PDB file of C-alpha atoms and ligand atoms in Angstrom:
ATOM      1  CA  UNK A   1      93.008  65.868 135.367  1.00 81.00           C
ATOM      2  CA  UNK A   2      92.179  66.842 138.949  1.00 84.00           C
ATOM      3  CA  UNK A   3      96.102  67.415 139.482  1.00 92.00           C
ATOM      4  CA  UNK A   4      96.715  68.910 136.153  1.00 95.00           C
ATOM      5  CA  UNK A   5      93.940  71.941 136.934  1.00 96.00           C
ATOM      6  CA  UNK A   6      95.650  72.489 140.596  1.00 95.00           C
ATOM      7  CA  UNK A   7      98.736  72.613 139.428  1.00 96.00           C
ATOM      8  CA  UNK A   8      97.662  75.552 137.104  1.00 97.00           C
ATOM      9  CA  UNK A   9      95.961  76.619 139.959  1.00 97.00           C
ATOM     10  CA  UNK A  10      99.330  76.580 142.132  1.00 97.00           C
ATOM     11  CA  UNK A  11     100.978  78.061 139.536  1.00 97.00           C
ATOM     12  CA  UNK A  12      98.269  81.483 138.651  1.00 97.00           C
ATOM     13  CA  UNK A  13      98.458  82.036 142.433  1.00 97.00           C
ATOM     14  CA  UNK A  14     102.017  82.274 142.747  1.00 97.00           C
ATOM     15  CA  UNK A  15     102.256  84.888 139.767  1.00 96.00           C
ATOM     16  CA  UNK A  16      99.620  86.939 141.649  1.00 96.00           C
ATOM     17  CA  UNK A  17      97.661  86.350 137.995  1.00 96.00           C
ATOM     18  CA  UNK A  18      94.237  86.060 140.316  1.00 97.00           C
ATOM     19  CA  UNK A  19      93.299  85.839 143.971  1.00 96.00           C
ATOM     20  CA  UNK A  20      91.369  82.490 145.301  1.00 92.00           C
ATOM     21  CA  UNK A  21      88.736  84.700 146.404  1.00 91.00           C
ATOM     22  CA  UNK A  22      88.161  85.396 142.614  1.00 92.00           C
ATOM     23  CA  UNK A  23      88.143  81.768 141.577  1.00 91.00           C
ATOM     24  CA  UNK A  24      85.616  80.530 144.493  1.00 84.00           C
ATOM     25  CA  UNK A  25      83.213  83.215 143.300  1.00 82.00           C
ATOM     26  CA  UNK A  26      83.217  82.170 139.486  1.00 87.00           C
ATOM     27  CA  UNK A  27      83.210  78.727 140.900  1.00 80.00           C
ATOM     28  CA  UNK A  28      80.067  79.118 142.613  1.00 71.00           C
ATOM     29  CA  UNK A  29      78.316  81.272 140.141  1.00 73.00           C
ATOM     30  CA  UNK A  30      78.609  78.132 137.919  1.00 74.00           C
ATOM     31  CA  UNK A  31      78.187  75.508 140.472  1.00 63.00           C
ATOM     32  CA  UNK A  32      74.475  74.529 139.593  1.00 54.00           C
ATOM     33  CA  UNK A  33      75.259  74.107 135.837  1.00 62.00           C
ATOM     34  CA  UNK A  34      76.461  70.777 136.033  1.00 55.00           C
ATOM     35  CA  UNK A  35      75.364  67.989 133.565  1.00 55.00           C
ATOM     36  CA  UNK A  36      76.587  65.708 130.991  1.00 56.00           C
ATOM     37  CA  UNK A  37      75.800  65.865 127.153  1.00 70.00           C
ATOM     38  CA  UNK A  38      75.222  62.538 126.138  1.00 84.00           C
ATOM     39  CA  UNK A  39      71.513  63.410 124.787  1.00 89.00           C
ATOM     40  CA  UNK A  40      73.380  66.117 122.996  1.00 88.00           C
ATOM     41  CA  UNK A  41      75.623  63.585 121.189  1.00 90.00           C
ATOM     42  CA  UNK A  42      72.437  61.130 120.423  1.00 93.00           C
ATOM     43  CA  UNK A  43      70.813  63.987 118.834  1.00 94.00           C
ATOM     44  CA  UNK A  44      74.376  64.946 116.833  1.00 93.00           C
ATOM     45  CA  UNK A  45      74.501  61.186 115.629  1.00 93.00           C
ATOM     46  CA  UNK A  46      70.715  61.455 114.796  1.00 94.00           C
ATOM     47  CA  UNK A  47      71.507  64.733 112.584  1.00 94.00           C
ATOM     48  CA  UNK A  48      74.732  63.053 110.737  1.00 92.00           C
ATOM     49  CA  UNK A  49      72.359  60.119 109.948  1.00 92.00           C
ATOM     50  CA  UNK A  50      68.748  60.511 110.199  1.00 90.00           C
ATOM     51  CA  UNK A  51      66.323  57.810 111.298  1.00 90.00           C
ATOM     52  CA  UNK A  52      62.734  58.974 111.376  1.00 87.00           C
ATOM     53  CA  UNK A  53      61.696  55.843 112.339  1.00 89.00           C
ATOM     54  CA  UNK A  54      64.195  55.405 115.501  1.00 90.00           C
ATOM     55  CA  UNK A  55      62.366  54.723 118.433  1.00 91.00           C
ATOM     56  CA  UNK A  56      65.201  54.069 120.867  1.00 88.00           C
ATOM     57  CA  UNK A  57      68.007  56.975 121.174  1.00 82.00           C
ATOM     58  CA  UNK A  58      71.645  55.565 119.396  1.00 75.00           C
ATOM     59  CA  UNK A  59      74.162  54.824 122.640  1.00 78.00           C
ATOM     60  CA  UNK A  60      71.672  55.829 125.166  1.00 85.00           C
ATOM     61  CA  UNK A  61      71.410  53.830 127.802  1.00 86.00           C
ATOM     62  CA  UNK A  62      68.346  53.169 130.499  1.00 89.00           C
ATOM     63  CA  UNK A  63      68.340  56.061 132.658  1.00 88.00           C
ATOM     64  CA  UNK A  64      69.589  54.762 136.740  1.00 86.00           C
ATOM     65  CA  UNK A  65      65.506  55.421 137.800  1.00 92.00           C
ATOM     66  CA  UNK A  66      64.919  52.816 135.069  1.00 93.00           C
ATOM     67  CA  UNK A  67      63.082  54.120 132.998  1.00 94.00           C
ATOM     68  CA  UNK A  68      64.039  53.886 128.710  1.00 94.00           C
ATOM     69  CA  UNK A  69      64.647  57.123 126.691  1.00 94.00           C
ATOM     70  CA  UNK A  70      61.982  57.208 123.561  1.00 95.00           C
ATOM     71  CA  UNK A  71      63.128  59.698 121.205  1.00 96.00           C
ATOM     72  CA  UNK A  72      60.168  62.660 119.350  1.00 96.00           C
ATOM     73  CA  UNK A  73      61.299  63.619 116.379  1.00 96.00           C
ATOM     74  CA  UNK A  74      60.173  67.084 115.114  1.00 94.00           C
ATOM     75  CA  UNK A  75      59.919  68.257 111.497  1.00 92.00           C
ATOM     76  CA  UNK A  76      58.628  71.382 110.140  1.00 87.00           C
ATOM     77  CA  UNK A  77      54.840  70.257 110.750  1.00 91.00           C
ATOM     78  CA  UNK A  78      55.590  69.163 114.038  1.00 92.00           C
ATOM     79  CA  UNK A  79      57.255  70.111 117.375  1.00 92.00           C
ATOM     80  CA  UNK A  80      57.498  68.118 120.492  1.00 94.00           C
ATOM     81  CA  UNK A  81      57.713  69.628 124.220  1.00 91.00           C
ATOM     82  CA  UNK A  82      57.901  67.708 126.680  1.00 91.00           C
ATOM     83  CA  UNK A  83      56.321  69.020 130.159  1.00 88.00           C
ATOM     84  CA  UNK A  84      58.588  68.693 133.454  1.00 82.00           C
ATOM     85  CA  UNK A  85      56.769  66.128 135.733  1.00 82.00           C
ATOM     86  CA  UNK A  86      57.233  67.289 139.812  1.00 78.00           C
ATOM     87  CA  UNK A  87      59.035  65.219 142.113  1.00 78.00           C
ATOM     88  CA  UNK A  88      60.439  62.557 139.121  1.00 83.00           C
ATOM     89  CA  UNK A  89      63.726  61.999 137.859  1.00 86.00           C
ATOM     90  CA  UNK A  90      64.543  64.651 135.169  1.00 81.00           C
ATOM     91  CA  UNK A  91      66.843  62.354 133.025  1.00 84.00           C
ATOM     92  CA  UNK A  92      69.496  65.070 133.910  1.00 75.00           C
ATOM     93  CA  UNK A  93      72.134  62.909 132.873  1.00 75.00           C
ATOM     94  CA  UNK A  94      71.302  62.707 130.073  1.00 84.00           C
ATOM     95  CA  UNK A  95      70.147  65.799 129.316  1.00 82.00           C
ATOM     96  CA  UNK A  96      71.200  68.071 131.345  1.00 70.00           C
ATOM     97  CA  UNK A  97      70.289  70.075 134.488  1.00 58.00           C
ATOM     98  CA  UNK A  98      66.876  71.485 133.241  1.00 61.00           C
ATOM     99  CA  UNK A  99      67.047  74.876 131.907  1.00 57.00           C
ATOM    100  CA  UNK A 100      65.514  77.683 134.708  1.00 46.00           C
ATOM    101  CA  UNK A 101      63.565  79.357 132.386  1.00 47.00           C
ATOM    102  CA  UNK A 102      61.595  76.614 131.725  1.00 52.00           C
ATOM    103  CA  UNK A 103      57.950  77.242 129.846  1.00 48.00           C
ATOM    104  CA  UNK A 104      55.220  76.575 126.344  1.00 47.00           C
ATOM    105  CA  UNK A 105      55.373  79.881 125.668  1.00 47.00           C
ATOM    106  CA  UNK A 106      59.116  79.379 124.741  1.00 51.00           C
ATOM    107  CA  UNK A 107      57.954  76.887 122.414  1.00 56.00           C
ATOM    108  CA  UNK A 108      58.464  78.965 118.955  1.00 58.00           C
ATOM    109  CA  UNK A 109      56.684  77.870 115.732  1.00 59.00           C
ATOM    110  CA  UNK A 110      55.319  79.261 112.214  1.00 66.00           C
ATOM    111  CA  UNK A 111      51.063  78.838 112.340  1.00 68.00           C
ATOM    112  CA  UNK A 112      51.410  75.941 110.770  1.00 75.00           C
ATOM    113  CA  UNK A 113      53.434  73.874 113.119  1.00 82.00           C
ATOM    114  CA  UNK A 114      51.519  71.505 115.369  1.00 90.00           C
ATOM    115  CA  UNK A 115      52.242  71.356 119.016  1.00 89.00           C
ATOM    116  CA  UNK A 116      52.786  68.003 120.788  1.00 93.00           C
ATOM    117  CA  UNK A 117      52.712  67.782 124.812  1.00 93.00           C
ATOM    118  CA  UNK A 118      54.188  64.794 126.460  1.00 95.00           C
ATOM    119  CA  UNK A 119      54.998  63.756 130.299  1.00 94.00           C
ATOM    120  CA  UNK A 120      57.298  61.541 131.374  1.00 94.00           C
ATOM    121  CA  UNK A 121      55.518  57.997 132.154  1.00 94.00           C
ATOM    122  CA  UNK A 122      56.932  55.512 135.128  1.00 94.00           C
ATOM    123  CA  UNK A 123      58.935  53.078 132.519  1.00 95.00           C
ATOM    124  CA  UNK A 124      60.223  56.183 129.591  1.00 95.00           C
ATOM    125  CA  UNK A 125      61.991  59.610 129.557  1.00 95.00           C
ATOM    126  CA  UNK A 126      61.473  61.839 125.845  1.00 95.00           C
ATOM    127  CA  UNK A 127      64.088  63.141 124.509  1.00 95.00           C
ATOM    128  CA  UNK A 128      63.075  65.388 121.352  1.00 95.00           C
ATOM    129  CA  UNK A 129      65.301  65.833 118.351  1.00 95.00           C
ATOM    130  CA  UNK A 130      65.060  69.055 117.374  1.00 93.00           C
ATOM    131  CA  UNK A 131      65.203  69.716 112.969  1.00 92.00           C
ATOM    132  CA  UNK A 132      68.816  70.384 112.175  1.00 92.00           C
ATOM    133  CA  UNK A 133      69.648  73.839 112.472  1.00 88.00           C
ATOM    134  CA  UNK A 134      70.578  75.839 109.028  1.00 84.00           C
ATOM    135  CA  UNK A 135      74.220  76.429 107.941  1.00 83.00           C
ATOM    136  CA  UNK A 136      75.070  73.344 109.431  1.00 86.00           C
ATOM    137  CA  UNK A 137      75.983  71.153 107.029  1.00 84.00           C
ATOM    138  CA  UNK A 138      80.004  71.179 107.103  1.00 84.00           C
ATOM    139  CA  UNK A 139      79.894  70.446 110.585  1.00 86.00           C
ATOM    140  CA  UNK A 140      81.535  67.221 112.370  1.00 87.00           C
ATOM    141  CA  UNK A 141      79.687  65.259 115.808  1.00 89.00           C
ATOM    142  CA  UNK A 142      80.846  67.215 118.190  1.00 85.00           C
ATOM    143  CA  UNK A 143      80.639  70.594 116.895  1.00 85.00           C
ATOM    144  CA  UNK A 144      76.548  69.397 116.106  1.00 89.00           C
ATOM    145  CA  UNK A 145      76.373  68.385 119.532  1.00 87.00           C
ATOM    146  CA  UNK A 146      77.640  71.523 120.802  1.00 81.00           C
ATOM    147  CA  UNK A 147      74.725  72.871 118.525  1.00 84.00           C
ATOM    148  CA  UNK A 148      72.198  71.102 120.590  1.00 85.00           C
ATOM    149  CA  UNK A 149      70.870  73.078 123.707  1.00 79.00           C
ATOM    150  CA  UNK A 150      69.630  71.567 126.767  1.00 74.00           C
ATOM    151  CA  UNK A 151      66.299  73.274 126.333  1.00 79.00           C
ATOM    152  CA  UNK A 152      65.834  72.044 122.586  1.00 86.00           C
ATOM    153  CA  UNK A 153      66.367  68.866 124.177  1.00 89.00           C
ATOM    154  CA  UNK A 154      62.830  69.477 126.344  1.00 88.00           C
ATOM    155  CA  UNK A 155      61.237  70.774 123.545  1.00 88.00           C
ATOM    156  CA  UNK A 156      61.742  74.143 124.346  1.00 81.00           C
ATOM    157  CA  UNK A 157      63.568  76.905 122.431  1.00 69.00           C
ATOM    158  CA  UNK A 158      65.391  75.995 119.618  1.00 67.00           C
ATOM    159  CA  UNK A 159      69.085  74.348 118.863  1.00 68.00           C
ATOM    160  CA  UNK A 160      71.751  76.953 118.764  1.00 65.00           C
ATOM    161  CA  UNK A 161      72.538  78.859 115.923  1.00 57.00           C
ATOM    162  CA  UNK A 162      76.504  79.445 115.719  1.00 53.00           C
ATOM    163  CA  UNK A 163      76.973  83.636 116.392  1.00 47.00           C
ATOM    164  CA  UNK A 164      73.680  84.277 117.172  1.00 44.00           C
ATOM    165  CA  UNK A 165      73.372  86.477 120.276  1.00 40.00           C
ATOM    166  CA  UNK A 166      71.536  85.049 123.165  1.00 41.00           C
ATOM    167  CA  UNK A 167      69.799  87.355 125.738  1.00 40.00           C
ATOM    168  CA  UNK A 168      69.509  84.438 128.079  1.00 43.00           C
ATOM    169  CA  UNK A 169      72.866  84.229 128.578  1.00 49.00           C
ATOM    170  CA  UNK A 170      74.452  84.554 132.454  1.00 69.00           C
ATOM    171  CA  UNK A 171      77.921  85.363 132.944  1.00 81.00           C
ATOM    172  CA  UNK A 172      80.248  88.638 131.611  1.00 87.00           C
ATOM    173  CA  UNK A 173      79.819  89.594 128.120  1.00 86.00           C
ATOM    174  CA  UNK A 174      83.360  89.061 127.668  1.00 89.00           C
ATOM    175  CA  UNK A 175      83.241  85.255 127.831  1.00 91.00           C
ATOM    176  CA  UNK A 176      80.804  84.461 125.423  1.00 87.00           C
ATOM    177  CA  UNK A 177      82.876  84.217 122.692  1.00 88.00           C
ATOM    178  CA  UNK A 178      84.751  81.274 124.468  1.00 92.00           C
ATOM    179  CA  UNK A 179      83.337  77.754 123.175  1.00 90.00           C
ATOM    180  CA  UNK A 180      81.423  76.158 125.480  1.00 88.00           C
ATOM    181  CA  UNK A 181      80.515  79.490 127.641  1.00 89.00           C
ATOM    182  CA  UNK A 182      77.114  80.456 126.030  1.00 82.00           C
ATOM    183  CA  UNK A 183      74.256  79.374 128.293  1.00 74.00           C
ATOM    184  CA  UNK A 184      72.496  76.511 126.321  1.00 71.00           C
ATOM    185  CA  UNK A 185      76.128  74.949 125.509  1.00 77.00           C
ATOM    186  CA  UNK A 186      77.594  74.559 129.030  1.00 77.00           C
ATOM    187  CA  UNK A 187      77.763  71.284 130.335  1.00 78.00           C
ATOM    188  CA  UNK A 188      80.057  71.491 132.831  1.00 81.00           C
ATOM    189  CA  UNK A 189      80.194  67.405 134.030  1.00 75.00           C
ATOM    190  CA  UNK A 190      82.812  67.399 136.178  1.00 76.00           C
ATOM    191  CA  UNK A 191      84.442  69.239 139.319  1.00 74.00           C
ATOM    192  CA  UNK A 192      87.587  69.487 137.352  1.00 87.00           C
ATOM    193  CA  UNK A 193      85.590  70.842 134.682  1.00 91.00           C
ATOM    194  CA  UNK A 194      84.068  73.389 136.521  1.00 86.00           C
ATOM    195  CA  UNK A 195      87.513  74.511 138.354  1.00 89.00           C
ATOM    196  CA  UNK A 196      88.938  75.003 135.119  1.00 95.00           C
ATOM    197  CA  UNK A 197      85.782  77.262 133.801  1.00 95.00           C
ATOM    198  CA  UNK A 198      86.408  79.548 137.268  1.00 93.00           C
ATOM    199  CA  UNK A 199      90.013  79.771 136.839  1.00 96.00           C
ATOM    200  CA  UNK A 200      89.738  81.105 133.261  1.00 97.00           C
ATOM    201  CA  UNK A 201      87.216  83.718 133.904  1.00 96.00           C
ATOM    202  CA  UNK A 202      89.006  84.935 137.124  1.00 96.00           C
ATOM    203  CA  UNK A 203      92.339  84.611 135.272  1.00 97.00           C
ATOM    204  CA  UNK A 204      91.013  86.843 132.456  1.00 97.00           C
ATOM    205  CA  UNK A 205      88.677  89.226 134.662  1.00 95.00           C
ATOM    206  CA  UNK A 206      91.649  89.860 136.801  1.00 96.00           C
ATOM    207  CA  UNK A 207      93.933  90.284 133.850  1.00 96.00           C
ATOM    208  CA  UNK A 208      92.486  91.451 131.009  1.00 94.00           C
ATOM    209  CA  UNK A 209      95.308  90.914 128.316  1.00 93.00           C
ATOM    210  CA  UNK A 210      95.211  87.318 128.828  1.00 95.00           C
ATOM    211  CA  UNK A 211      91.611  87.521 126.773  1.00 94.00           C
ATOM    212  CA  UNK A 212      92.766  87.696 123.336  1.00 94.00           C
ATOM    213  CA  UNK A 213      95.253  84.623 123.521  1.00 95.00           C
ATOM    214  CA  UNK A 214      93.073  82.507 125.427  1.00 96.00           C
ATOM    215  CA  UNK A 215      90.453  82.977 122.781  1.00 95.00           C
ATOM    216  CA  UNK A 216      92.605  82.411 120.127  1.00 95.00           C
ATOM    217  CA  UNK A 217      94.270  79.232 121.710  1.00 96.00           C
ATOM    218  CA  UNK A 218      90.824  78.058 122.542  1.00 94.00           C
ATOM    219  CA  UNK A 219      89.132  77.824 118.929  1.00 93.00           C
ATOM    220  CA  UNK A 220      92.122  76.457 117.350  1.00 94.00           C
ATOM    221  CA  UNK A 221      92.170  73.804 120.640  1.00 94.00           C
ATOM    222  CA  UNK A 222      88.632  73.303 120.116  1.00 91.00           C
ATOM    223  CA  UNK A 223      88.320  72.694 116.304  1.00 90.00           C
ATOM    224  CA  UNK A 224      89.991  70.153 116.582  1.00 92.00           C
ATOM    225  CA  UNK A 225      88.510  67.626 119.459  1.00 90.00           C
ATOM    226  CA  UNK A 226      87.020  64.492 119.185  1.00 89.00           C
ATOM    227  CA  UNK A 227      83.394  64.610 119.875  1.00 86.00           C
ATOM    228  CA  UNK A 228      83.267  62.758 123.220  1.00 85.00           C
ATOM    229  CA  UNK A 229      86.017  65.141 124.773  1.00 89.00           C
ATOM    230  CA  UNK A 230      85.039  67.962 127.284  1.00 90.00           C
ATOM    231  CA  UNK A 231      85.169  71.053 126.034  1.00 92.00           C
ATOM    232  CA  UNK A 232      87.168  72.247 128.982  1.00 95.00           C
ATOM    233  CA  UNK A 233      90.015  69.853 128.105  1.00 95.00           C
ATOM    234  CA  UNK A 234      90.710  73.266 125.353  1.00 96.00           C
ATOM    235  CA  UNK A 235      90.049  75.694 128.222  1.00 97.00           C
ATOM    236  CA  UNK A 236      92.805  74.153 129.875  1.00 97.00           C
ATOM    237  CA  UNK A 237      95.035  73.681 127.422  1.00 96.00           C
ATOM    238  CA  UNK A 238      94.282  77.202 126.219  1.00 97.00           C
ATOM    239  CA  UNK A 239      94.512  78.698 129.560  1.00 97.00           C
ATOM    240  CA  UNK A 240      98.118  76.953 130.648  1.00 97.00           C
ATOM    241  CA  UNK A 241      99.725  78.010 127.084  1.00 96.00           C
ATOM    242  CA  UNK A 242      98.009  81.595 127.601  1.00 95.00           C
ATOM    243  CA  UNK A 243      99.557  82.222 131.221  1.00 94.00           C
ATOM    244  CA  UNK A 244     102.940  80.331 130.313  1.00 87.00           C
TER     245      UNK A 244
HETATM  246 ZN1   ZN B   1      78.939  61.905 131.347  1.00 93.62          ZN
HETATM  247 ZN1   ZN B   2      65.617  59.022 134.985  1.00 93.62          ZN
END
């Protein structure tokens, strides 16, 4: 993949479509995002068949500081948050890097939802299943999983809804549109990954009429991946057919 994204690279540089100046800086801007999504698929197999009584997250494995990952299911009565411990492993492979903003008072509820705190203990990370978000129903595993935001994940703030502005969001306007580009759904795993994120948004800042066909190549690239694909397999794709 490494080769594929430098050849594309190689090739935008030669057309004069961006500068490497441009690419370093959207590079960079994005450098501290990086995490996997594998607590995001555990929760998307936990939505497509729901186990109350699960204990142990589905395909999760123990965590490399050892310790197990017990899963807190919320419902309508209940939500579960669970507070950063200092100096610990934060289970960021599984669930990301933790979100910045980071806070109970993000926590939001009706009056009649009860409010569970947990900590990490020595032997078991948490990892809270949100309730399935609304207007979700005709949706396969990895579109759910791309539902599922790393700070829903904590406990805080709530599972993305699909079109629904977010105010948190870094990164130009423009881009948002782009699966995979809203805050709460990067997980950029991978340099590769993240190479392929800069040269799209320098591509497109520096030429703004590659936009529209990007974004079109993108959804129809990304409607149609299997769940455990990276998102930014379509970027690529969409970004090589778009500069063509
Ligand atoms: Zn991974
Ligand atoms: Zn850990």
């Amino acid at each position: 993949m490494d080769t594929t994204v430098q050849r594309l690279e190689d090739r935008m540089l030669a057309g004069g479509l961006t500068t490497a100046r441009s690419i370093d800086r959207w590079s960079d801007l994005h450098a501290d995002e990086v995490g996997p999504r594998h607590g995001a698929q555990a929760v998307a197999r936990l939505w497509d068949r729901p186990d109350p009584a699960a204990v142990h997250a589905p395909g999760l494995r123990r965590c490399p500081c050892g310790r197990r990952w017990r899963l807190l299911h919320d419902s309508t009565a209940v939500r579960n948050t669970v507070v950063p411990t200092a100096g610990t492993c934060t289970g960021w492979r599984v669930l990301g890097i933790p979100p910045s903003r980071y806070g109970p008072h993000d926590v939001d509820r009706g009056p009649e939802t009860h409010l569970r705190f947990w900590s990490d203990t020595t032997t078991v990370h948490h990892l809270v299943v949100p309730v399935r978000p609304e207007r979700s129903a005709d949706r396969g595993l990895f579109d759910l999983a791309a539902l599922v935001s790393r700070a829903a994940m904590r406990g805080v703030g709530t599972p993305s809804v699909p079109g629904r502005d977010d105010p948190t969001a870094t990164g130009p306007p423009w881009a948002q549109r782009f699966p995979g580009y809203r805050l709460d759904e990067r997980a950029i795993d991978q340099p590769w990954e993240l190479r392929t994120v800069a040269l799209v948004l320098a591509g497109v800042e520096d030429r703004p009429e590659l936009g529209e066909r990007v974004g079109v190549e993108l959804d129809r690239i990304a409607a149609r991946l299997p769940i455990r694909s990276s998102i930014y397999t379509a970027w690529l794709w969409a970004l090589a057919r778009a500069t063509h």
